[in-house]
Tab-separated table of C-alpha atoms in Angstrom:
chain	number	residue	atom	x	y	z
A	1	UNK	CA	88.108	213.854	232.700
A	2	UNK	CA	88.882	213.059	229.098
A	3	UNK	CA	91.903	211.006	228.041
A	4	UNK	CA	92.989	211.607	224.478
A	5	UNK	CA	95.066	208.587	223.513
A	6	UNK	CA	95.823	205.741	221.153
A	7	UNK	CA	95.199	202.117	222.021
A	8	UNK	CA	98.763	200.897	221.392
A	9	UNK	CA	100.588	203.953	222.691
A	10	UNK	CA	102.571	202.832	225.718
A	11	UNK	CA	102.381	206.343	227.169
A	12	UNK	CA	98.587	206.403	226.889
A	13	UNK	CA	98.499	202.926	228.385
A	14	UNK	CA	100.406	204.088	231.477
A	15	UNK	CA	97.806	206.753	232.180
A	16	UNK	CA	94.920	204.320	231.689
A	17	UNK	CA	96.470	202.003	234.274
A	18	UNK	CA	96.927	204.816	236.793
A	19	UNK	CA	93.389	206.128	236.322
A	20	UNK	CA	92.023	202.612	236.809
A	21	UNK	CA	94.148	201.923	239.879
A	22	UNK	CA	92.896	205.112	241.485
A	23	UNK	CA	89.292	204.357	240.571
A	24	UNK	CA	88.862	207.494	238.482
A	25	UNK	CA	86.279	207.570	235.708
A	26	UNK	CA	87.156	209.196	232.397
A	27	UNK	CA	86.025	209.494	228.821
A	28	UNK	CA	88.391	207.899	226.335
A	29	UNK	CA	88.895	209.950	223.160
A	30	UNK	CA	90.804	208.003	220.462
A	31	UNK	CA	93.485	209.809	218.472
A	32	UNK	CA	94.589	207.578	215.590
A	33	UNK	CA	98.312	208.079	215.047
A	34	UNK	CA	98.324	206.749	211.467
A	35	UNK	CA	94.856	207.285	209.978
A	36	UNK	CA	94.381	210.426	207.881
A	37	UNK	CA	98.100	211.073	208.049
A	38	UNK	CA	97.964	210.999	211.819
A	39	UNK	CA	95.076	212.638	213.652
A	40	UNK	CA	97.535	214.090	216.167
A	41	UNK	CA	98.611	216.538	213.461
A	42	UNK	CA	95.167	218.109	213.098
A	43	UNK	CA	94.725	221.737	214.105
A	44	UNK	CA	92.174	220.767	216.724
A	45	UNK	CA	94.507	218.335	218.457
A	46	UNK	CA	97.526	220.581	218.100
A	47	UNK	CA	95.586	223.190	220.100
A	48	UNK	CA	95.367	220.663	222.957
A	49	UNK	CA	98.920	219.377	222.655
A	50	UNK	CA	101.398	221.418	220.595
A	51	UNK	CA	103.898	218.504	220.539
A	52	UNK	CA	101.279	216.405	218.738
A	53	UNK	CA	101.765	213.338	220.890
A	54	UNK	CA	99.516	211.214	223.085
A	55	UNK	CA	98.273	211.129	225.745
A	56	UNK	CA	96.608	214.370	226.710
A	57	UNK	CA	94.499	214.498	229.863
A	58	UNK	CA	91.731	217.068	229.794
A	59	UNK	CA	90.066	218.011	233.072
A	60	UNK	CA	88.403	220.878	234.935
A	61	UNK	CA	89.854	222.268	238.137
A	62	UNK	CA	89.385	225.645	239.768
A	63	UNK	CA	86.736	226.574	237.256
A	64	UNK	CA	89.159	226.161	234.342
A	65	UNK	CA	89.749	223.480	231.742
A	66	UNK	CA	93.317	222.157	231.846
A	67	UNK	CA	95.298	220.002	229.434
A	68	UNK	CA	98.245	217.928	230.598
A	69	UNK	CA	100.526	215.979	228.288
A	70	UNK	CA	103.564	213.795	229.019
A	71	UNK	CA	102.550	210.630	230.811
A	72	UNK	CA	104.799	210.931	233.855
A	73	UNK	CA	103.635	214.491	234.483
A	74	UNK	CA	100.063	213.185	234.354
A	75	UNK	CA	100.924	210.366	236.748
A	76	UNK	CA	102.478	212.822	239.169
A	77	UNK	CA	99.388	215.041	238.998
A	78	UNK	CA	97.090	212.097	239.673
A	79	UNK	CA	99.269	210.998	242.587
A	80	UNK	CA	99.108	214.443	244.175
A	81	UNK	CA	95.392	214.951	243.670
A	82	UNK	CA	94.337	211.360	244.377
A	83	UNK	CA	96.992	209.933	246.724
A	84	UNK	CA	95.193	206.672	247.499
A	85	UNK	CA	96.136	204.080	246.560
A	86	UNK	CA	99.676	205.406	246.499
A	87	UNK	CA	101.793	204.654	243.446
A	88	UNK	CA	104.930	206.111	245.020
A	89	UNK	CA	106.485	204.663	248.203
A	90	UNK	CA	106.681	206.761	251.366
A	91	UNK	CA	110.434	206.197	251.733
A	92	UNK	CA	112.388	208.913	249.862
A	93	UNK	CA	115.020	206.524	248.521
A	94	UNK	CA	112.440	204.055	247.260
A	95	UNK	CA	110.449	206.915	245.722
A	96	UNK	CA	113.579	207.954	243.881
A	97	UNK	CA	114.194	204.415	242.706
A	98	UNK	CA	110.619	204.155	241.393
A	99	UNK	CA	111.165	207.354	239.438
A	100	UNK	CA	114.526	206.078	238.218
A	101	UNK	CA	113.017	202.874	236.860
A	102	UNK	CA	110.154	204.807	235.322
A	103	UNK	CA	112.613	207.062	233.514
A	104	UNK	CA	114.576	204.098	232.157
A	105	UNK	CA	111.429	203.359	230.159
A	106	UNK	CA	110.160	206.904	229.701
A	107	UNK	CA	113.383	208.524	228.510
A	108	UNK	CA	115.725	205.593	227.881
A	109	UNK	CA	113.548	203.319	225.750
A	110	UNK	CA	110.229	204.781	224.603
A	111	UNK	CA	111.504	207.832	222.703
A	112	UNK	CA	113.735	205.580	220.582
A	113	UNK	CA	110.787	203.390	219.549
A	114	UNK	CA	108.348	206.276	219.137
A	115	UNK	CA	106.281	206.087	215.968
A	116	UNK	CA	107.517	209.390	214.567
A	117	UNK	CA	111.145	208.302	215.089
A	118	UNK	CA	110.562	204.949	213.392
A	119	UNK	CA	108.764	206.607	210.511
A	120	UNK	CA	111.701	208.961	210.013
A	121	UNK	CA	114.256	206.147	210.118
A	122	UNK	CA	112.314	204.164	207.529
A	123	UNK	CA	111.293	206.951	205.165
A	124	UNK	CA	114.239	209.342	205.365
A	125	UNK	CA	117.176	207.057	206.167
A	126	UNK	CA	115.832	203.871	204.529
A	127	UNK	CA	116.788	202.009	207.685
A	128	UNK	CA	115.367	198.939	209.398
A	129	UNK	CA	113.010	200.587	211.862
A	130	UNK	CA	112.080	197.336	213.609
A	131	UNK	CA	115.694	196.300	214.191
A	132	UNK	CA	116.410	199.806	215.515
A	133	UNK	CA	113.529	199.604	218.000
A	134	UNK	CA	114.412	196.064	219.094
A	135	UNK	CA	118.018	197.045	219.797
A	136	UNK	CA	117.125	199.928	222.099
A	137	UNK	CA	114.320	198.078	223.828
A	138	UNK	CA	116.608	195.144	224.596
A	139	UNK	CA	119.316	197.426	225.898
A	140	UNK	CA	116.880	199.312	228.093
A	141	UNK	CA	115.217	196.234	229.524
A	142	UNK	CA	118.620	194.856	230.482
A	143	UNK	CA	119.324	197.980	232.478
A	144	UNK	CA	115.837	198.008	233.991
A	145	UNK	CA	116.141	194.430	235.229
A	146	UNK	CA	119.590	195.006	236.724
A	147	UNK	CA	118.266	198.019	238.630
A	148	UNK	CA	115.023	196.344	239.699
A	149	UNK	CA	116.846	193.361	241.180
A	150	UNK	CA	117.799	195.525	244.146
A	151	UNK	CA	114.232	196.416	245.074
A	152	UNK	CA	111.864	193.863	243.551
A	153	UNK	CA	109.279	192.009	245.582
A	154	UNK	CA	106.005	191.030	243.985
A	155	UNK	CA	106.396	194.184	241.912
A	156	UNK	CA	109.333	196.279	240.736
A	157	UNK	CA	109.761	198.010	244.083
A	158	UNK	CA	108.513	195.893	246.949
A	159	UNK	CA	105.045	194.445	247.157
A	160	UNK	CA	103.002	197.456	246.065
A	161	UNK	CA	102.302	198.644	242.555
A	162	UNK	CA	104.196	201.779	241.585
A	163	UNK	CA	104.903	204.015	238.599
A	164	UNK	CA	107.666	201.564	237.678
A	165	UNK	CA	105.182	198.745	237.073
A	166	UNK	CA	102.838	201.098	235.251
A	167	UNK	CA	105.676	201.918	232.835
A	168	UNK	CA	107.046	198.389	232.544
A	169	UNK	CA	103.918	196.519	231.468
A	170	UNK	CA	103.197	198.483	228.272
A	171	UNK	CA	106.903	198.390	227.398
A	172	UNK	CA	106.957	194.604	227.483
A	173	UNK	CA	103.999	194.580	225.068
A	174	UNK	CA	106.068	196.754	222.732
A	175	UNK	CA	109.058	194.484	223.186
A	176	UNK	CA	107.069	191.537	221.902
A	177	UNK	CA	105.767	193.594	218.957
A	178	UNK	CA	109.336	194.203	217.844
A	179	UNK	CA	110.474	190.632	218.362
A	180	UNK	CA	112.635	191.134	221.442
A	181	UNK	CA	113.505	187.862	223.191
A	182	UNK	CA	112.174	188.215	226.734
A	183	UNK	CA	113.621	184.931	228.001
A	184	UNK	CA	116.541	186.724	229.719
A	185	UNK	CA	114.117	188.971	231.580
A	186	UNK	CA	112.510	186.524	234.004
A	187	UNK	CA	112.202	189.117	236.762
A	188	UNK	CA	110.361	191.524	234.478
A	189	UNK	CA	107.941	188.947	233.080
A	190	UNK	CA	107.246	187.715	236.625
A	191	UNK	CA	106.306	191.255	237.659
A	192	UNK	CA	104.239	191.578	234.485
A	193	UNK	CA	102.295	188.424	235.391
A	194	UNK	CA	101.581	189.792	238.868
A	195	UNK	CA	100.267	193.022	237.345
A	196	UNK	CA	98.187	191.112	234.817
A	197	UNK	CA	96.155	189.575	237.647
A	198	UNK	CA	94.888	193.033	238.673
A	199	UNK	CA	91.619	194.335	237.156
A	200	UNK	CA	93.084	197.825	236.660
A	201	UNK	CA	95.810	196.453	234.407
A	202	UNK	CA	93.415	194.133	232.606
A	203	UNK	CA	91.008	196.957	231.718
A	204	UNK	CA	93.854	199.187	230.533
A	205	UNK	CA	95.319	196.594	228.143
A	206	UNK	CA	95.771	197.859	224.623
A	207	UNK	CA	93.737	195.098	223.043
A	208	UNK	CA	90.709	196.002	225.199
A	209	UNK	CA	90.467	199.613	224.048
A	210	UNK	CA	87.600	200.727	221.806
A	211	UNK	CA	89.981	201.833	219.059
A	212	UNK	CA	92.056	198.631	219.100
A	213	UNK	CA	92.676	197.038	215.713
A	214	UNK	CA	92.366	193.225	215.631
A	215	UNK	CA	95.618	191.419	214.903
């Protein structure tokens, strides 16, 4: 498998965590989202992913090469093909709650802090892109914590890692980047600390990727 991604992309980060948790080896192919005007806009990458976003998972199955984009679709594929260790609970209600929490990040926060959105706000509207991102991240994390309080154990849903944790950890990194005060989110930072003790999360951390830029 090849994972086309960017070190600081929270969506790429989610997939790295899942691949690590499931013990799957892969080749990491960096796609720099800023350099050269954004390498995701190249013809070669557009052929892999017409939306020009990261990540894209490239793999061979059934004698064909496949390309999957959208991080949650990739996570679902990995869960179906490599079900152990499970990242979705067996109970249908808890599975739904894991997906709900994941979507709070995936559709309720991340698109509003996406690089192309922030670039448009700054260049076309002359707005404060960082304040914009911080506002929506803070709003989303408040909702996430309120929802997670009903199910949290060591992790977001009980005592096993799930998609919800995989989505939360990169989002908290982004929150700090944009200056969001995480003091009100004690539950979320506690879960983050539990995840940080796991080798799969450690290896997936943005700062440990080969294309990471030193602060």
